Tab-separated table of C-alpha atoms in Angstrom:
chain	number	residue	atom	x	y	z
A	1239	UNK	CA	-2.581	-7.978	3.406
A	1240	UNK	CA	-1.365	-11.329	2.646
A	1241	UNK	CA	-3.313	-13.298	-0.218
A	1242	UNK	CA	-6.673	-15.374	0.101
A	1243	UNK	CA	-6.242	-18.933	-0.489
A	1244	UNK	CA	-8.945	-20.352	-2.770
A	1245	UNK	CA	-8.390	-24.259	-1.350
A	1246	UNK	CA	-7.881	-25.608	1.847
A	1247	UNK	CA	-5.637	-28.557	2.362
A	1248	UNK	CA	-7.777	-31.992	2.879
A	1249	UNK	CA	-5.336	-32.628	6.057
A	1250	UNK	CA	-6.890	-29.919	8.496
A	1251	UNK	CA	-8.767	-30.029	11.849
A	1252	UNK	CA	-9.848	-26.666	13.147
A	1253	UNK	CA	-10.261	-27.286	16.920
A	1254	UNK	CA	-10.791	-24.633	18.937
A	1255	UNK	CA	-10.947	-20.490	18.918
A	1256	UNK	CA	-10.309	-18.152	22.260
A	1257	UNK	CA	-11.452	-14.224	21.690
A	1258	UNK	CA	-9.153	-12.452	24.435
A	1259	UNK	CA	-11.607	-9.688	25.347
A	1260	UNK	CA	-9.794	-6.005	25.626
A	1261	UNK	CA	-10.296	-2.521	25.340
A	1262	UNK	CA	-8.773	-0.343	22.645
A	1263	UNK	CA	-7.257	-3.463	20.473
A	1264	UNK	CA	-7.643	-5.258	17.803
A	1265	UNK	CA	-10.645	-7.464	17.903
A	1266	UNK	CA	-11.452	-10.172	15.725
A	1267	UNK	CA	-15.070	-11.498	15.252
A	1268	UNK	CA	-14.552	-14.475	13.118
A	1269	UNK	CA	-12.774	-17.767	13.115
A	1270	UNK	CA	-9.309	-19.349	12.320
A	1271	UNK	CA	-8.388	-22.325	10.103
A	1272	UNK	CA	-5.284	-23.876	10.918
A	1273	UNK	CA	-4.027	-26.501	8.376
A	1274	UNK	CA	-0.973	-28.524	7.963
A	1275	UNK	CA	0.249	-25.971	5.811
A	1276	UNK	CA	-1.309	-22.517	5.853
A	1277	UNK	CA	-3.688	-20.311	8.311
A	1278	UNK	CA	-6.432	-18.214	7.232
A	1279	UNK	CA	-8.865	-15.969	8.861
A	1280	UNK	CA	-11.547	-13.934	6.868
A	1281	UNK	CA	-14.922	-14.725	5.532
A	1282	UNK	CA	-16.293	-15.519	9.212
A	1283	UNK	CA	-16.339	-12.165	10.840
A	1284	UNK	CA	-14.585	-8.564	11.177
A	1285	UNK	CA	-11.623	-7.228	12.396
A	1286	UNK	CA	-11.910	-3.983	14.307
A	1287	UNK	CA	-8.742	-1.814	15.009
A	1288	UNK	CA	-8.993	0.600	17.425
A	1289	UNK	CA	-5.384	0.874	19.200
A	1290	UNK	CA	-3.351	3.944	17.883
A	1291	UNK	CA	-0.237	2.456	18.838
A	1292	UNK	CA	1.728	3.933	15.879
A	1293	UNK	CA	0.018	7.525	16.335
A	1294	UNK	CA	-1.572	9.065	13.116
A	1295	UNK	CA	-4.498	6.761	13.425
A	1296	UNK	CA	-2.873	3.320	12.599
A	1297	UNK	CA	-2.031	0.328	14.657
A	1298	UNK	CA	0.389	-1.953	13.866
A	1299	UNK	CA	-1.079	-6.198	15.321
A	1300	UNK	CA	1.260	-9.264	15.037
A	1301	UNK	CA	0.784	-12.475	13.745
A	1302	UNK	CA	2.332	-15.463	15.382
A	1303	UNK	CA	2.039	-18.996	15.386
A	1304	UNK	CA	3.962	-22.017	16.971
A	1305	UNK	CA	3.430	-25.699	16.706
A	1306	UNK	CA	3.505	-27.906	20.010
A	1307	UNK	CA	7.195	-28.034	20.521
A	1308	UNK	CA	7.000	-24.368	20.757
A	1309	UNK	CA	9.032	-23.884	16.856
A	1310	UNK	CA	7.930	-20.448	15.741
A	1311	UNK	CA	6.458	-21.698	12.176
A	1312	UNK	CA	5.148	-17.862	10.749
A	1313	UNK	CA	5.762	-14.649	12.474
A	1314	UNK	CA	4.798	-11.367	10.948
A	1315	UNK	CA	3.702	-7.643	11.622
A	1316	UNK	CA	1.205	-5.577	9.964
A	1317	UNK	CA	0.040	-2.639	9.756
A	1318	UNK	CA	-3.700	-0.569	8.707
A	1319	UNK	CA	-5.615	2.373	9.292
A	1320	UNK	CA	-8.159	2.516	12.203
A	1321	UNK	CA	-11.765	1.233	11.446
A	1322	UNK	CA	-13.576	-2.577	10.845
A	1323	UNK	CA	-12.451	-4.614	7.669
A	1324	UNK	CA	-15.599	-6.729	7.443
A	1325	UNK	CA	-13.233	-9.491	5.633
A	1326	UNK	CA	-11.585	-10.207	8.652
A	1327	UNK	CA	-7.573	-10.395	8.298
A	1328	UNK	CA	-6.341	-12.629	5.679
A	1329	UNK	CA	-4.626	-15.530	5.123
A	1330	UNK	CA	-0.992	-16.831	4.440
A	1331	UNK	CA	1.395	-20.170	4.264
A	1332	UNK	CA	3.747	-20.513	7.211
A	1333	UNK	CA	7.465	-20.316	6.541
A	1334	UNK	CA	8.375	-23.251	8.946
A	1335	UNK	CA	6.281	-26.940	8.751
A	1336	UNK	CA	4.995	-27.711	11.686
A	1337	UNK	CA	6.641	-30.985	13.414
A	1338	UNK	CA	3.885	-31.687	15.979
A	1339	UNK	CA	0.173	-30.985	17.230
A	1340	UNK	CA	-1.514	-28.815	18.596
A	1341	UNK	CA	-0.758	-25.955	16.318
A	1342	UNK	CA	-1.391	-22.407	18.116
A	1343	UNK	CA	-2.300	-19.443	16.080
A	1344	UNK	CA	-2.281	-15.778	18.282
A	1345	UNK	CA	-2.772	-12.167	17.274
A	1346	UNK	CA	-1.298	-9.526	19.320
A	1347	UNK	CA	-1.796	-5.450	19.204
A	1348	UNK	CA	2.057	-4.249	19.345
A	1349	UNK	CA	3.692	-2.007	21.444
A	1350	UNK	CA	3.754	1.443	20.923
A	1351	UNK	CA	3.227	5.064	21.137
A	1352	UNK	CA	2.685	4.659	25.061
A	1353	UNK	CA	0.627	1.151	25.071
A	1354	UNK	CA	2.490	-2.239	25.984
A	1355	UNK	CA	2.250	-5.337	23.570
A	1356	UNK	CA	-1.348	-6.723	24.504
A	1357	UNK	CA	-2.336	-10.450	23.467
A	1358	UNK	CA	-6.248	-10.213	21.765
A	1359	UNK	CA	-6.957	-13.425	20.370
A	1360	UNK	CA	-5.863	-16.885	20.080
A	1361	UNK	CA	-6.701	-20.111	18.029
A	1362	UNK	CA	-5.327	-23.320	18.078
A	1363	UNK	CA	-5.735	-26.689	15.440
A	1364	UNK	CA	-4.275	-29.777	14.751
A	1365	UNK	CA	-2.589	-31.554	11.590
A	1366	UNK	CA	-3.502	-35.032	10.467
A	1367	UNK	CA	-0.058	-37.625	10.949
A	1368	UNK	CA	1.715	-35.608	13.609
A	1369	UNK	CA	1.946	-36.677	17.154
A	1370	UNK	CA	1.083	-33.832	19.697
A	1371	UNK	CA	4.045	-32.676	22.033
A	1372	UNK	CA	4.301	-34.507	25.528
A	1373	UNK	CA	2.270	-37.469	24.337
A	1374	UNK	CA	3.768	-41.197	24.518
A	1375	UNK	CA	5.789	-41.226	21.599
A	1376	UNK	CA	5.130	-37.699	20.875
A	1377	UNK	CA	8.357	-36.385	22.066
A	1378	UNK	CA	8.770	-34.034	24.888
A	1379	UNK	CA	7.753	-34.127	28.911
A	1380	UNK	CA	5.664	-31.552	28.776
A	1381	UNK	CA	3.225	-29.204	26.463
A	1382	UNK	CA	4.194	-25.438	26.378
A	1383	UNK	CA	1.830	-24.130	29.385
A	1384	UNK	CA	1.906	-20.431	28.480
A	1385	UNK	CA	2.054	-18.066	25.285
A	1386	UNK	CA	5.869	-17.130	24.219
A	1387	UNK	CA	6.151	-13.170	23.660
A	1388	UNK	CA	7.628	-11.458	20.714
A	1389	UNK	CA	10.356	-12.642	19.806
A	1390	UNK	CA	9.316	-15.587	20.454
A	1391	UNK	CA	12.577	-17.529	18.924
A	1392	UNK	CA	13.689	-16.034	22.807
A	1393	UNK	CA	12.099	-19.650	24.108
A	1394	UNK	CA	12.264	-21.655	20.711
A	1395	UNK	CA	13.694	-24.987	22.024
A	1396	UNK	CA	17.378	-26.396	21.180
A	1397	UNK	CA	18.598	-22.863	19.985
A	1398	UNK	CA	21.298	-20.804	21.814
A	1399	UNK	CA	20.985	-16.824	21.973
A	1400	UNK	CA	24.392	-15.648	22.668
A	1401	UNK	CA	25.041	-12.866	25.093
A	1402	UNK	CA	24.701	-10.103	23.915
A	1403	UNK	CA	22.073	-10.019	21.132
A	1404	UNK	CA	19.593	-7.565	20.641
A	1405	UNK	CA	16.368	-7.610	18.948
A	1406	UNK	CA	16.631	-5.606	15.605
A	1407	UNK	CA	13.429	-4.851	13.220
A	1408	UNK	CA	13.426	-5.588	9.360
A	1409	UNK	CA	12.726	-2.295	7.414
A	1410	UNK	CA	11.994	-4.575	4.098
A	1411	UNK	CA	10.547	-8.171	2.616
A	1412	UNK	CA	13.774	-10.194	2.035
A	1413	UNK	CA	14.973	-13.787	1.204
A	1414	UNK	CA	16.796	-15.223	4.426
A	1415	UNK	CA	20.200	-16.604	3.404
A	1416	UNK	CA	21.518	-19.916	5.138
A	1417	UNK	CA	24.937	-18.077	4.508
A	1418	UNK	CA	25.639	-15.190	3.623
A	1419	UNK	CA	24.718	-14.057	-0.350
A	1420	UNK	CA	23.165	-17.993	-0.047
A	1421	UNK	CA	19.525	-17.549	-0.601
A	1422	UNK	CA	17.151	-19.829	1.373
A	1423	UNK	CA	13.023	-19.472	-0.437
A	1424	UNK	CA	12.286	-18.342	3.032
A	1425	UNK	CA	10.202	-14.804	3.294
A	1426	UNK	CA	10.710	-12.510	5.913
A	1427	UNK	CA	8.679	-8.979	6.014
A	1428	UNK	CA	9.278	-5.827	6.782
A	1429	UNK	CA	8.060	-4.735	10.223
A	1430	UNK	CA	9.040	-8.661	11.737
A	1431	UNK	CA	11.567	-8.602	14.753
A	1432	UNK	CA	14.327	-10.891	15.175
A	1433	UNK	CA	17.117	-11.682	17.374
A	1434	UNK	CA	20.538	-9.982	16.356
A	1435	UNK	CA	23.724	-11.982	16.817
A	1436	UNK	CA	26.523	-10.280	15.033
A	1437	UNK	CA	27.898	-9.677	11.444
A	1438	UNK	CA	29.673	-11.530	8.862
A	1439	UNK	CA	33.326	-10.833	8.091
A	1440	UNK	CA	32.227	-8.684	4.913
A	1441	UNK	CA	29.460	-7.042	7.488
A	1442	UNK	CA	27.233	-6.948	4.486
A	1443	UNK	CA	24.955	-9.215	6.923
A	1444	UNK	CA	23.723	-9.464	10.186
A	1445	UNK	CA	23.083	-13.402	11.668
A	1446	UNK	CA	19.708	-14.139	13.141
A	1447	UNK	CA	17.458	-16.272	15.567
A	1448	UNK	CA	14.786	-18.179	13.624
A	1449	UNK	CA	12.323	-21.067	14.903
A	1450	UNK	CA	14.985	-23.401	16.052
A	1451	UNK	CA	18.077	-22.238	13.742
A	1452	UNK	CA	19.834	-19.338	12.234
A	1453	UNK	CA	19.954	-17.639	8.795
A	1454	UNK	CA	21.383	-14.267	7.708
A	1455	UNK	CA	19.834	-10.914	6.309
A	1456	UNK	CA	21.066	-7.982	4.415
A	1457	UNK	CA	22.745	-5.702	7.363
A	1458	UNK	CA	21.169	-2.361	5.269
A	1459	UNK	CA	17.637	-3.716	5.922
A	1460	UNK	CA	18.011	-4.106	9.814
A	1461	UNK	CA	17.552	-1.377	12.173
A	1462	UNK	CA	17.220	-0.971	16.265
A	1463	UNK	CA	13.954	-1.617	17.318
A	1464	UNK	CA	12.261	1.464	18.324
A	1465	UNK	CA	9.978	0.369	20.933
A	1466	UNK	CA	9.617	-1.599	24.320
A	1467	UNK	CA	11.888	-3.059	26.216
A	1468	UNK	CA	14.564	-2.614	23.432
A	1469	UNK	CA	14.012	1.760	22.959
A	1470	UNK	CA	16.641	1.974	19.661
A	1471	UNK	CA	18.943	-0.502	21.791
A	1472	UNK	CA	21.977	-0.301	19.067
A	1473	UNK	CA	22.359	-3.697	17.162
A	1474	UNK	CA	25.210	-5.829	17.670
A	1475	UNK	CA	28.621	-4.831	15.912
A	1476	UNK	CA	30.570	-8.025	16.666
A	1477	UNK	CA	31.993	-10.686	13.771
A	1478	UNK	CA	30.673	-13.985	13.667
A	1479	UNK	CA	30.677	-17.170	12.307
């Protein structure tokens, strides 16, 4: 489980929390604090799983969370045993600053072993100094009016997923490269999806969809994605720049 933080940024506003009621999913009793530059969500009530949707008594939830242009800022998937963790879930930095309010925090159960993908809670904040999406002068027409699904990158504004692309799942925690063997001090974890795009000329790595750019990853640590709607779809084999 990602790290607790031990101080909270000065520049944070934690607005408002939504509990998505369900049955068999992971529910979470407590609160979220979104800052400028980190989320965290433990101390202020349990987190009950209770959705085998990896069978053998484990269920694997997603973390996701978008600022107000809809820029995917931290995206990750994890993964515990049935039962209540009284802490709640945790706490982590996003990978991606956020450019504008309101920032939108969700957790999802994932799909799998039978059960769809199945949204259970939602949180949103706001960031001292940024200007919130469709405001005058905050850039934009028009807030996002509904919650993007995994992969959410699918919707991320002013990025182009070519034809045929395919979603592919990392098998392992890895630096994202700008270019390839060109280290970025971006973390991506195992169990994340991603769109696919192609390989490099060397096809040591495979190009991918992230917020509102691209970056590479090692081609060994990518694999079909097993589950819904993709079922082991192969990734792409295709060169690219």
């Amino acid at each position: 489980m990602p790290k607790k933080l031990f101080s909270i940024p000065l520049i944070l506003v934690l607005v408002f929390v939504l509990g998505l009621a369900a049955v068999n999913a992971s529910v979470y009793n407590g609160t979220v604090v979104l800052t400028c530059t980190d989320w965290t969500a433990m101390n202020t009530g349990s987190h009950i799983l209770d959705r085998n949707n990896l069978s053998s008594n484990l269920e694997n939830f997603l973390i996701n969370i978008w600022d107000g242009a809809g820029t995917l800022l931290y995206s990750r998937g994890f993964t515990n045993v049935l039962g209540t963790y009284a802490v709640g879930i945790g706490s982590d930095p996003y990978d991606v600053a956020p450019q504008y309010n309101p920032i939108r925090w969700q957790l999802s159960s994932a799909a799998g072993n039978g059960l769809p993908l199945q949204i259970d809670f939602e949180a949103t904040g706001t960031c001292d100094g940024l200007p919130t999406y469709g405001s005058v002068g905050g850039g934009g027409s028009e807030p996002p009016t509904s919650s993007p699904q995994p992969p959410a990158v699918s919707s991320t504004p002013g990025t182009v997923i070519p034809s045929g692309s395919v979603v592919g799942l990392l098998t392992a925690d890895t630096l994202a490269s700008y270019a390839p063997g060109l280290s970025t001090d971006i973390t991506l974890h195992a169990g994340q999806t991603f769109w696919v795009v192609g390989l490099d000329t060397t096809e040591a790595y495979y190009k991918i969809v992230l917020a509102n750019g691209y970056l590479w990853v090692p081609a060994a640590l990518m694999v079909p994605t097993p589950g819904a709607p993709w079922y082991s779809t192969p990734l792409p084999t295709r060169i690219v720049d």
